[in-house]
PDB file of C-alpha atoms in Angstrom:
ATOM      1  CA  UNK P   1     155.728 128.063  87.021  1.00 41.00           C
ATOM      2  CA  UNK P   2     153.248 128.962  84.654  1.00 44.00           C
ATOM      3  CA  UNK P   3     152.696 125.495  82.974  1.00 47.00           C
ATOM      4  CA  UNK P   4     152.247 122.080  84.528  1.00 50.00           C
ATOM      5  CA  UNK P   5     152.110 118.969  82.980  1.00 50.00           C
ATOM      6  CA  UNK P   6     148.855 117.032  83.842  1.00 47.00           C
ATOM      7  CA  UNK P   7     148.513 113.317  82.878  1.00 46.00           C
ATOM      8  CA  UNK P   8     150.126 114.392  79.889  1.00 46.00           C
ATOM      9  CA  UNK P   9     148.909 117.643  78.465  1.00 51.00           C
ATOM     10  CA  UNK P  10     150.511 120.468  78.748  1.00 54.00           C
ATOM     11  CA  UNK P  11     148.470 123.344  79.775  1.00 58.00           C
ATOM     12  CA  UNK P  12     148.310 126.531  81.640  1.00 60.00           C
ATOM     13  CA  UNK P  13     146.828 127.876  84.277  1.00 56.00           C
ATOM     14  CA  UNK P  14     144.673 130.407  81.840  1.00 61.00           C
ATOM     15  CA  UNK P  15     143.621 127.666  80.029  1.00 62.00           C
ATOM     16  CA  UNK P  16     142.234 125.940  83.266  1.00 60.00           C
ATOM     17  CA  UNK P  17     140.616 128.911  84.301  1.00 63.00           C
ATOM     18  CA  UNK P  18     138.696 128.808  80.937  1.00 68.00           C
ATOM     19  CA  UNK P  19     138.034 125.213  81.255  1.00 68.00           C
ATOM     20  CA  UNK P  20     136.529 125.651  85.022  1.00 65.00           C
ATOM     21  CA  UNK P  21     134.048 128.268  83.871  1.00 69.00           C
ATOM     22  CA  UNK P  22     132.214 125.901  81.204  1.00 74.00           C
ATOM     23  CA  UNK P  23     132.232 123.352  83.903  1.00 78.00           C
ATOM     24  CA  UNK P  24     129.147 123.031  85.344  1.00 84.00           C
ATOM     25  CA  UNK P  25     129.957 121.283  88.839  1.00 86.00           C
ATOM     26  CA  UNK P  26     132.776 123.556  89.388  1.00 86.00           C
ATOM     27  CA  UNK P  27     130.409 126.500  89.134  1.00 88.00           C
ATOM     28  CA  UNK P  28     127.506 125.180  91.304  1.00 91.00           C
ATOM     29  CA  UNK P  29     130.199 123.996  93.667  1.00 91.00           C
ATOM     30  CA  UNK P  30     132.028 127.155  93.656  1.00 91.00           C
ATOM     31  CA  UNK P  31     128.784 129.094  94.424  1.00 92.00           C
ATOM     32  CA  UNK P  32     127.741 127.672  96.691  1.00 94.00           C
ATOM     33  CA  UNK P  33     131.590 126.829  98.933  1.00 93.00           C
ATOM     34  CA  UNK P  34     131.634 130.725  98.470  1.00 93.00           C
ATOM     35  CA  UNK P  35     128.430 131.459  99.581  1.00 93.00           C
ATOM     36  CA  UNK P  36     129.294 129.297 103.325  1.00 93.00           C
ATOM     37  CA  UNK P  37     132.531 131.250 103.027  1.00 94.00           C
ATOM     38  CA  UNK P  38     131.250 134.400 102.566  1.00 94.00           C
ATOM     39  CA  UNK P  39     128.415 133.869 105.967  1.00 93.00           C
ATOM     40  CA  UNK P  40     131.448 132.709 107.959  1.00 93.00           C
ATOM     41  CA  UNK P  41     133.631 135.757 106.677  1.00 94.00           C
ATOM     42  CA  UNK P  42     131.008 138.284 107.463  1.00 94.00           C
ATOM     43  CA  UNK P  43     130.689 136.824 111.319  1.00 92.00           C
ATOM     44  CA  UNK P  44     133.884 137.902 111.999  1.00 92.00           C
ATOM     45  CA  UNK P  45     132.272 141.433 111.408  1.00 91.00           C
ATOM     46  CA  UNK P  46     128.165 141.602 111.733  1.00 92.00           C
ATOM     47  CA  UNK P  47     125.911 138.907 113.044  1.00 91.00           C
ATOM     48  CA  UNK P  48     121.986 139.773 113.363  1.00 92.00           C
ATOM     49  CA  UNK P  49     122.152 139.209 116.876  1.00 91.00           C
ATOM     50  CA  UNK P  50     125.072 138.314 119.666  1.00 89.00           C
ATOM     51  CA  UNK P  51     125.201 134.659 119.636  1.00 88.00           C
ATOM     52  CA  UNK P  52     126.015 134.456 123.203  1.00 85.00           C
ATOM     53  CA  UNK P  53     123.193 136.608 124.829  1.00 84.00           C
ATOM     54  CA  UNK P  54     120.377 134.910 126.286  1.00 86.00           C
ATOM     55  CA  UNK P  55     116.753 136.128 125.955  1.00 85.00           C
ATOM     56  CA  UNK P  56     114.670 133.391 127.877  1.00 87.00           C
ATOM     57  CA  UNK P  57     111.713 135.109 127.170  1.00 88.00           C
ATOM     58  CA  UNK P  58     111.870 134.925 123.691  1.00 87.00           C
ATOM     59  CA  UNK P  59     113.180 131.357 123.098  1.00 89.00           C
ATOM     60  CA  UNK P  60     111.262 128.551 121.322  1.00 89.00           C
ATOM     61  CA  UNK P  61     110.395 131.530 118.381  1.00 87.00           C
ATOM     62  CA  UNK P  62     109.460 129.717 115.149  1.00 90.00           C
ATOM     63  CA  UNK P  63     111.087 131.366 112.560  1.00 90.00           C
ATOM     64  CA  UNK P  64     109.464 135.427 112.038  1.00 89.00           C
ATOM     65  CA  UNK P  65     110.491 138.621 110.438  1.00 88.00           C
ATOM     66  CA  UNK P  66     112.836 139.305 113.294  1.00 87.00           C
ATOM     67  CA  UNK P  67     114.477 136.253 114.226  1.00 87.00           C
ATOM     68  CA  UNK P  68     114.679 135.233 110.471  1.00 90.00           C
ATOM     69  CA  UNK P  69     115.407 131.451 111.213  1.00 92.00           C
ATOM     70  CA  UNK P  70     113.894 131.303 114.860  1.00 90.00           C
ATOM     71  CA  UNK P  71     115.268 131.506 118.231  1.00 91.00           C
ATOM     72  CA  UNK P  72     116.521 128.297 120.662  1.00 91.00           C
ATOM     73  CA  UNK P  73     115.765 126.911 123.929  1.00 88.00           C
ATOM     74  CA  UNK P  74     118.134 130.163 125.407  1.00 90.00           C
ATOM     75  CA  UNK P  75     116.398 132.296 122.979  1.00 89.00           C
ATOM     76  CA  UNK P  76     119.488 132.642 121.157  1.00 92.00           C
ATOM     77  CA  UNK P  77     119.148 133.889 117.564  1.00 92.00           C
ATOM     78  CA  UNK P  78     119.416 130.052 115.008  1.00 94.00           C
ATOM     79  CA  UNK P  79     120.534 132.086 111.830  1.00 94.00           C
ATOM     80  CA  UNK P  80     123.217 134.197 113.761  1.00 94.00           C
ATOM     81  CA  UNK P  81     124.382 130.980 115.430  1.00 94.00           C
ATOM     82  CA  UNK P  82     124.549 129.354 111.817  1.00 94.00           C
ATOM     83  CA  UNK P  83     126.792 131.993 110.521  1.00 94.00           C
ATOM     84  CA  UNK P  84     129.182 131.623 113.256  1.00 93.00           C
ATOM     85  CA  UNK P  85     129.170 127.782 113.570  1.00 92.00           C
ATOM     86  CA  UNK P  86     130.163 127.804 109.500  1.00 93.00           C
ATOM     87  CA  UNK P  87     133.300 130.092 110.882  1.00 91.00           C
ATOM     88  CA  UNK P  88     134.214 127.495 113.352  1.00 89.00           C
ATOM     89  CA  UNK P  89     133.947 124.283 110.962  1.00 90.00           C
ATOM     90  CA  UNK P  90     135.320 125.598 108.217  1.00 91.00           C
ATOM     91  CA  UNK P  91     138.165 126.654 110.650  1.00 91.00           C
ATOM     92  CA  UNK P  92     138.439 123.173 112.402  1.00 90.00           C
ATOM     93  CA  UNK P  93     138.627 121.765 108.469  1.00 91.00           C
ATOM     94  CA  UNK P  94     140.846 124.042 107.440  1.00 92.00           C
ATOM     95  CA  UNK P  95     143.868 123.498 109.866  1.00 93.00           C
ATOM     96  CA  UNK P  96     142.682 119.716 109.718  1.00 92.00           C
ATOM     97  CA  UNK P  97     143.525 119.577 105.896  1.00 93.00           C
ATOM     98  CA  UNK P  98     146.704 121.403 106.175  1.00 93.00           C
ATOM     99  CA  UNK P  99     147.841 119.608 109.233  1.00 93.00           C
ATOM    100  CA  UNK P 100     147.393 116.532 106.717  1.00 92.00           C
ATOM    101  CA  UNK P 101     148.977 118.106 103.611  1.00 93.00           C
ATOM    102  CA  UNK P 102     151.974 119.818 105.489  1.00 93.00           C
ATOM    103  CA  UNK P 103     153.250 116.468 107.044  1.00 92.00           C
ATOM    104  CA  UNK P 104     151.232 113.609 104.486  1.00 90.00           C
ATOM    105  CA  UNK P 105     152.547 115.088 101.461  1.00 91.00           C
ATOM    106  CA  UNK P 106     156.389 115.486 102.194  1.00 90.00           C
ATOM    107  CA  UNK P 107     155.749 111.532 103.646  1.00 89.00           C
ATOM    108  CA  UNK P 108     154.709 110.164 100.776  1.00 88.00           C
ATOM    109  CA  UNK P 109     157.370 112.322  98.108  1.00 88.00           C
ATOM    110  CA  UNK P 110     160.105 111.336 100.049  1.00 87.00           C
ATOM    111  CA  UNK P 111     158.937 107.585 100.390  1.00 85.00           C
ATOM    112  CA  UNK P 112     158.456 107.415  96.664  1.00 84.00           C
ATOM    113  CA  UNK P 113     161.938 108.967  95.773  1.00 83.00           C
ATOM    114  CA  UNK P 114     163.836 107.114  98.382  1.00 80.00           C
ATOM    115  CA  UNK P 115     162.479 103.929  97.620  1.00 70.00           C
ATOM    116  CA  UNK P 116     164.220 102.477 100.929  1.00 70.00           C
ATOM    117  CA  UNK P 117     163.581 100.077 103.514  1.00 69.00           C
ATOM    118  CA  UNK P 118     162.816 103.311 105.086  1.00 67.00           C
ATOM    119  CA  UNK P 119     160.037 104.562 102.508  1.00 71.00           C
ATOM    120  CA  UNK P 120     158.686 101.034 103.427  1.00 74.00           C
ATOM    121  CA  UNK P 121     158.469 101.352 107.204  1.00 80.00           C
ATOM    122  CA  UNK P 122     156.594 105.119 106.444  1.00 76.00           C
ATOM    123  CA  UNK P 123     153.897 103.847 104.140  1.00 79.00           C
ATOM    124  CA  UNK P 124     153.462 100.605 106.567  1.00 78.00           C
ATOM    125  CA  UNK P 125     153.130 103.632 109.165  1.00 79.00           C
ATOM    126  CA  UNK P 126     150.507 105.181 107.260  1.00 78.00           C
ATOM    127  CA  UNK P 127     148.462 102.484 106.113  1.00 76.00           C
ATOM    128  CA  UNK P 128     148.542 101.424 110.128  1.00 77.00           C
ATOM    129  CA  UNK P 129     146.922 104.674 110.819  1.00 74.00           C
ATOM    130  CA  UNK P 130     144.771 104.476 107.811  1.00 73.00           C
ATOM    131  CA  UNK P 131     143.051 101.233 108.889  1.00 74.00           C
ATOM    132  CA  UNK P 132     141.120 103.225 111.820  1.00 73.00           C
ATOM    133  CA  UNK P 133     137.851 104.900 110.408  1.00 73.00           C
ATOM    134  CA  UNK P 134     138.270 108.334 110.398  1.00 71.00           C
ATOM    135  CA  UNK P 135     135.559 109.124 113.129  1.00 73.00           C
ATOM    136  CA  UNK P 136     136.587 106.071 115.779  1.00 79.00           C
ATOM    137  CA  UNK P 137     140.322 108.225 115.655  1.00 77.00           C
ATOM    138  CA  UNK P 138     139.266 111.170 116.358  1.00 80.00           C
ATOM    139  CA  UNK P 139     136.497 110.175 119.050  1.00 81.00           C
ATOM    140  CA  UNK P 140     139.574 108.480 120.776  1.00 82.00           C
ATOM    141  CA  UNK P 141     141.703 111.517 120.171  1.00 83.00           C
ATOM    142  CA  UNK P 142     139.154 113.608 121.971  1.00 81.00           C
ATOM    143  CA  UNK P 143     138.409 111.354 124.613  1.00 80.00           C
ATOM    144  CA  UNK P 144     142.097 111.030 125.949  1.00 84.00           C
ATOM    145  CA  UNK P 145     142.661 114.611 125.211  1.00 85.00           C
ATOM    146  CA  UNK P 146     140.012 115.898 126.088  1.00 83.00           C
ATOM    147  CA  UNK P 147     137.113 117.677 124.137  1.00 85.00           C
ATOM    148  CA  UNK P 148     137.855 121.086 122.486  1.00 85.00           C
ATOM    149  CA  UNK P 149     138.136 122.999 118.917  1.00 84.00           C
ATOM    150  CA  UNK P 150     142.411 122.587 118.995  1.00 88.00           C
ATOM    151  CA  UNK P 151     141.930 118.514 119.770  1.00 87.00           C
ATOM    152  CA  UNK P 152     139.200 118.570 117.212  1.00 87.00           C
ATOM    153  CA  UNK P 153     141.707 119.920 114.845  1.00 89.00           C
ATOM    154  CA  UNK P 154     145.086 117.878 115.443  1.00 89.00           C
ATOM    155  CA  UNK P 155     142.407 114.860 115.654  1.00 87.00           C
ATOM    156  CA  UNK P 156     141.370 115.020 112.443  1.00 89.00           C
ATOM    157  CA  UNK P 157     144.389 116.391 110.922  1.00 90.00           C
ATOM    158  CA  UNK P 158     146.023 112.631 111.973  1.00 87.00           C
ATOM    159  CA  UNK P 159     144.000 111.232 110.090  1.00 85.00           C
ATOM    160  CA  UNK P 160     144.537 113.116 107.241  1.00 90.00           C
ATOM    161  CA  UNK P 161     148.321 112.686 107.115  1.00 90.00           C
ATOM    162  CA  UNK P 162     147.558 108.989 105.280  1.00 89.00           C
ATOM    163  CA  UNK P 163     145.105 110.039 102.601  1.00 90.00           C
ATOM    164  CA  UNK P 164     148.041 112.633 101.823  1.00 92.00           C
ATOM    165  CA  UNK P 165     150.822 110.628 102.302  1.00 90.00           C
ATOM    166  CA  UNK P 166     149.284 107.694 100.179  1.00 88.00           C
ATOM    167  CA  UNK P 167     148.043 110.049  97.436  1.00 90.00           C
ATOM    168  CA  UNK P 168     151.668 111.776  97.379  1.00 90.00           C
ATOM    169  CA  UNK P 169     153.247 108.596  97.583  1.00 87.00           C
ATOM    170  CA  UNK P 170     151.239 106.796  94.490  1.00 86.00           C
ATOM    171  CA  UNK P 171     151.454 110.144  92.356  1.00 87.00           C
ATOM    172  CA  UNK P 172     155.011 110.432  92.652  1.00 87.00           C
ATOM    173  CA  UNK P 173     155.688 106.604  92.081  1.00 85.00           C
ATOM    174  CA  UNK P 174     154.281 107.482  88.466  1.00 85.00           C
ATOM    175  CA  UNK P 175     156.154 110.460  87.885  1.00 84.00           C
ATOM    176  CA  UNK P 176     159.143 109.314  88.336  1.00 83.00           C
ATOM    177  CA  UNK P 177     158.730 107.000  85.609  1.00 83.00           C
ATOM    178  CA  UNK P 178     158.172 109.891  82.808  1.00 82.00           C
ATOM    179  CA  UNK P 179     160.289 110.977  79.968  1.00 83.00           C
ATOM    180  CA  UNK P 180     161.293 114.857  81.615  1.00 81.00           C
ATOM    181  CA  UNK P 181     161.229 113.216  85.132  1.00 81.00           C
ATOM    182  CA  UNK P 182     164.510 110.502  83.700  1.00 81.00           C
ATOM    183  CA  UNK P 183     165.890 113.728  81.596  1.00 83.00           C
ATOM    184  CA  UNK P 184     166.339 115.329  84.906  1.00 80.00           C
ATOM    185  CA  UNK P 185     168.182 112.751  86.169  1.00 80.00           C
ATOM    186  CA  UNK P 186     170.191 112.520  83.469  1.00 82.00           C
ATOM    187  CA  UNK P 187     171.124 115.920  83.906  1.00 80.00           C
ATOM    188  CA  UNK P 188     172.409 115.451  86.730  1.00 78.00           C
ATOM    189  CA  UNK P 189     170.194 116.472  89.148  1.00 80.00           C
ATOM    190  CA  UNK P 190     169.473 115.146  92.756  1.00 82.00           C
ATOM    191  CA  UNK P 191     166.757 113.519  93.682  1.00 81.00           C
ATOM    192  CA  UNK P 192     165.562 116.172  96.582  1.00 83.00           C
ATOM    193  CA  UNK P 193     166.081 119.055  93.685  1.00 84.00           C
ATOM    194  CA  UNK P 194     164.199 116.729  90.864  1.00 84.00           C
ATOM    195  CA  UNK P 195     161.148 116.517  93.635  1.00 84.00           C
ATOM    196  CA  UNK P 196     161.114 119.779  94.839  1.00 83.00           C
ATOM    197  CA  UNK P 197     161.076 121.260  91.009  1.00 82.00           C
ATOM    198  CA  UNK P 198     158.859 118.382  89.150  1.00 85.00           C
ATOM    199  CA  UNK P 199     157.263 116.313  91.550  1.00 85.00           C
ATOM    200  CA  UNK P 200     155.747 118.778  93.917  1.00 86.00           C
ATOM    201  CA  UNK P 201     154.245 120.736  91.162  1.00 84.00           C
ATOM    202  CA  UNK P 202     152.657 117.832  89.147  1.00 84.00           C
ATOM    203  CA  UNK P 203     151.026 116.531  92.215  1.00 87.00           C
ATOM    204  CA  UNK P 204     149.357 120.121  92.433  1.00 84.00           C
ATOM    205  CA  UNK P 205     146.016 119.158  90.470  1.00 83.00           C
ATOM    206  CA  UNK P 206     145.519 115.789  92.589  1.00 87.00           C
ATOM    207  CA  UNK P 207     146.000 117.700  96.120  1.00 90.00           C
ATOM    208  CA  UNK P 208     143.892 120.251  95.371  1.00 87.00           C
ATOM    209  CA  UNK P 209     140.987 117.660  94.528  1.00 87.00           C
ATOM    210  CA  UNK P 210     141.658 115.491  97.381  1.00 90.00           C
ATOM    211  CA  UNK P 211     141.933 118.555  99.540  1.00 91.00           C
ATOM    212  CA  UNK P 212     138.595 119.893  98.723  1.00 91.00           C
ATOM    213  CA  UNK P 213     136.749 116.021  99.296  1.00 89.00           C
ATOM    214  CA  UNK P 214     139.401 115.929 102.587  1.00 91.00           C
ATOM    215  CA  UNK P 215     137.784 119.181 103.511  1.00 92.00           C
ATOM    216  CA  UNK P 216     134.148 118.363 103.011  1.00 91.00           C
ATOM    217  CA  UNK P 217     135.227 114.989 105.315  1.00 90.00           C
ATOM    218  CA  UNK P 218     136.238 117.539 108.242  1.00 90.00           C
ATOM    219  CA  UNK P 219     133.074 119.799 108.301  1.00 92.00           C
ATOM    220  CA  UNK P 220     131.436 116.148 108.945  1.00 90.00           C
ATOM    221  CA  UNK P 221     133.919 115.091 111.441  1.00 89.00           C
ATOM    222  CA  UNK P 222     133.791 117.957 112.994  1.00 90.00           C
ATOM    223  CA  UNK P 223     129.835 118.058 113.544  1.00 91.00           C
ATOM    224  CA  UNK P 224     130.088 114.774 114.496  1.00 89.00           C
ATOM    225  CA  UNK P 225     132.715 115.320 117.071  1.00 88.00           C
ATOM    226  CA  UNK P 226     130.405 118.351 118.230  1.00 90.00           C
ATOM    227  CA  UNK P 227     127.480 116.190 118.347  1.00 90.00           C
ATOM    228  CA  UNK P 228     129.191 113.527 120.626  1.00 86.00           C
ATOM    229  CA  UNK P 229     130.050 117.217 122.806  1.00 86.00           C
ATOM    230  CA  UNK P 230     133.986 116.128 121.946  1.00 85.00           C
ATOM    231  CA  UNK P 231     134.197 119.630 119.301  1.00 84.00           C
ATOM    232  CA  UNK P 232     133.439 122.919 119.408  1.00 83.00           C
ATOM    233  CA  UNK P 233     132.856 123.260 123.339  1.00 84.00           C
ATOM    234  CA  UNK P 234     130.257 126.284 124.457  1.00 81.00           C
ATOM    235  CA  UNK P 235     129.225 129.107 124.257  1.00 82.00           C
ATOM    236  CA  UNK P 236     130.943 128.714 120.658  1.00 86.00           C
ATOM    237  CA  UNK P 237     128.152 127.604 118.534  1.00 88.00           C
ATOM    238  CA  UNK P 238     128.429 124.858 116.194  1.00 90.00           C
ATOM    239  CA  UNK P 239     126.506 123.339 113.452  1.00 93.00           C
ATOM    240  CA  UNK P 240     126.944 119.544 115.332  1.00 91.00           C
ATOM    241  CA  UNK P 241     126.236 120.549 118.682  1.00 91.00           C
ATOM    242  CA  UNK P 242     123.145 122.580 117.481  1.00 92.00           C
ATOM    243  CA  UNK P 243     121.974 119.024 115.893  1.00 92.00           C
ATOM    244  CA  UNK P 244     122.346 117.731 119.473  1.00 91.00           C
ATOM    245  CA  UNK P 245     120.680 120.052 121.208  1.00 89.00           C
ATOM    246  CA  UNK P 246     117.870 119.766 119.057  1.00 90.00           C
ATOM    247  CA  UNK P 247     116.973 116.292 118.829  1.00 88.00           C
ATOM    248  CA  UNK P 248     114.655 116.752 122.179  1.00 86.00           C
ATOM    249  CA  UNK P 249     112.680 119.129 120.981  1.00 88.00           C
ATOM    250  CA  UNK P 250     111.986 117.412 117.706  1.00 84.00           C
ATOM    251  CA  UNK P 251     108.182 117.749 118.059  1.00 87.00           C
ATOM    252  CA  UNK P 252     107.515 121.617 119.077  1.00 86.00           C
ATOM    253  CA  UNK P 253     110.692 123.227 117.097  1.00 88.00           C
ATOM    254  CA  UNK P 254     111.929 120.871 114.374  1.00 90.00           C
ATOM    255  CA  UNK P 255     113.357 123.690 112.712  1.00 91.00           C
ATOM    256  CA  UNK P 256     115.924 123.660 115.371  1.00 92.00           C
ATOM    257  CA  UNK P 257     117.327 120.347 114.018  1.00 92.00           C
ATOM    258  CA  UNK P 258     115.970 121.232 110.324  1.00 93.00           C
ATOM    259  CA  UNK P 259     118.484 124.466 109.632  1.00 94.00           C
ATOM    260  CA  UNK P 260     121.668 123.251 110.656  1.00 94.00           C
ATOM    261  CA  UNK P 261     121.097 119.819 108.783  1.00 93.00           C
ATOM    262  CA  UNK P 262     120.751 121.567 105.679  1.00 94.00           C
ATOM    263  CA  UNK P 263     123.606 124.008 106.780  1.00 94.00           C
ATOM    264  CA  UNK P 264     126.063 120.649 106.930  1.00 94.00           C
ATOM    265  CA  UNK P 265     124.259 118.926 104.037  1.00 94.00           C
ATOM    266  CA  UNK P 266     124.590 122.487 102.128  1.00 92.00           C
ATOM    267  CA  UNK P 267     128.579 122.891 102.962  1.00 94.00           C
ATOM    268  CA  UNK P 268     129.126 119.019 102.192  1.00 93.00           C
ATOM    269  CA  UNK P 269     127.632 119.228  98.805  1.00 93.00           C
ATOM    270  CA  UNK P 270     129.128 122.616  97.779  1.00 93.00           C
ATOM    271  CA  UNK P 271     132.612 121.088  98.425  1.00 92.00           C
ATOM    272  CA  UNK P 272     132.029 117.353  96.546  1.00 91.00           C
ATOM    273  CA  UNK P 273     130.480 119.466  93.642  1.00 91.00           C
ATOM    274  CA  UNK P 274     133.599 121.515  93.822  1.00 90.00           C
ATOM    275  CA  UNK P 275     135.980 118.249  93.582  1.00 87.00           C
ATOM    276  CA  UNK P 276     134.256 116.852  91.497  1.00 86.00           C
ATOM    277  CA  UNK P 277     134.156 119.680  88.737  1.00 85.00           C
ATOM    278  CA  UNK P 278     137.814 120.281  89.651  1.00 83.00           C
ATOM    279  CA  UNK P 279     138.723 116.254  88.637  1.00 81.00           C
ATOM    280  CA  UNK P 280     136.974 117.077  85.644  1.00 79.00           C
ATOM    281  CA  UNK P 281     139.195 120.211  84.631  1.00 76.00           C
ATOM    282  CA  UNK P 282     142.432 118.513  85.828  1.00 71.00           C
ATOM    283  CA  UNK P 283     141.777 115.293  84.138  1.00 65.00           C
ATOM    284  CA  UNK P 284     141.998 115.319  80.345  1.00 53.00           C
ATOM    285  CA  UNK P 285     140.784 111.688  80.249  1.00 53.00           C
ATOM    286  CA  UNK P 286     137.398 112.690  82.032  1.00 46.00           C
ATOM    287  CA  UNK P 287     136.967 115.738  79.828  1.00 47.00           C
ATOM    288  CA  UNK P 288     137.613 113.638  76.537  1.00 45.00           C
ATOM    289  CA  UNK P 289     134.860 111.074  78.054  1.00 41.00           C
ATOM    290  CA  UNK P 290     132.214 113.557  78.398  1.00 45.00           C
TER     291      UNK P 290
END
């Protein structure tokens, strides 16, 4: 399907690809997402050094034309470590987020065309869930579990299942109300088929938004699972439990605790800039107020 309708304009998805590259926000936000893509892309392939080779006698390094970003307290290379910790957040985030959208977003659909005692009983469900801060969940996840990447993961994807289901659920309430959403029905088509081909595709542009800020939410999660040592476990670097490891050595290599921050605050930023400049495109009624 070439054409969607979103909150009531009719447009394709040329004309949103226009839209996105006079939006300023987007842009920034797509630079810089692409740029902590493209580091945790190339890992996979090339770091500057092995990120799990220790060289005692050169740790503590400030930062120098060799180690570019310095060395830590195993003399492992900070900016290699970096690249590879972006690959394991982004990873954690990633299966987080779809974890959320693959169960949360069938939830809420079905809830909202239902519209059972049983609908009731899943959104009760949800908002249950939902009540728990996001962190406290998966710290208790963890803890019972016990701390890896996977747990990390699943932790965080519960969580996400809610924010989904309740964004699925609201979305789809409203749709069903329109003019081509009661001409299907009139039809004679069932409700499964009217949400599979109208539904589902009009609740594209909202997913996509929430799934960038839902991503941006498990980067943080996930470094502050790390942090707590409930995460990414060792020798896998990450961008939390570098933050941890750091915070003794504040006074002699603050640049240990200095480049991941602005690694997670980097990442965090690129991703809200990116939802923000994509609620702008999909929203006519923000682009008319501008």
């Amino acid at each position: 399907m070439s054409e969607f309708d979103f909150q009531g304009e009719r447009e394709t998805w040329g004309d949103l690809g226009r839209k996105a590259l006079r939006n300023r926000s987007f842009f920034i936000g797509a630079l810089i997402t692409g740029s902590v893509l493209f580091m945790a892309l190339l890992s996979f392939f090339w770091t500057p050094f092995d990120v799990t080779a220790l060289d005692i006698p050169n740790k503590l390094h400030w930062p120098d034309a060799v180690n570019w970003l310095g060395t830590d307290h195993f003399g492992r290379d900070v900016f290699s470590m970096l690249m590879v910790g972006a690959r394991n957040s982004i990873a954690v985030a990633i299966v987080a987020v779809s974890i959320g959208m693959a169960i949360g977003v069938p939830l809420g659909a079905a809830a909202a065309a239902s519209r059972s005692w049983g609908s009731d009983v899943i959104m009760r469900t949800n908002d249950f869930i939902f009540a728990f801060p996001s962190l406290l969940l998966a710290v208790l996840f963890t803890a019972i579990f016990g701390p890896s990447a996977i747990n990390a993961m699943i932790a965080i994807g519960i969580f996400n299942i809610p924010v989904f289901a309740r964004l699925a659920h609201g979305g789809s309430l409203a749709l069903w109300q329109r003019e081509f959403i009661l001409s299907a029905q009139t039809s004679g088509k069932s409700r499964v088929r009217i949400t599979v081909e109208h539904i589902m595709p009009n609740l594209l542009n909202i997913l996509i938004v929430q799934g960038t800020i839902q991503f941006s939410l498990g980067i943080l999660i996930e470094a502050g699972l790390s942090y707590l040592g409930l995460g990414t476990q060792p020798p896998d670097p990450s961008w939390g439990k570098m933050l941890s490891e750091a915070q003794t050595m504040m006074y002699f290599a603050s640049y240990l605790a200095i480049f991941p921050g602005i690694a997670i605050v980097f990442a965090v930023l690129g991703l809200n800039l990116l939802g923000d400049g994509l609620r702008d495109i999909f929203d006519p009624k923000l682009r008319r107020g501008r």
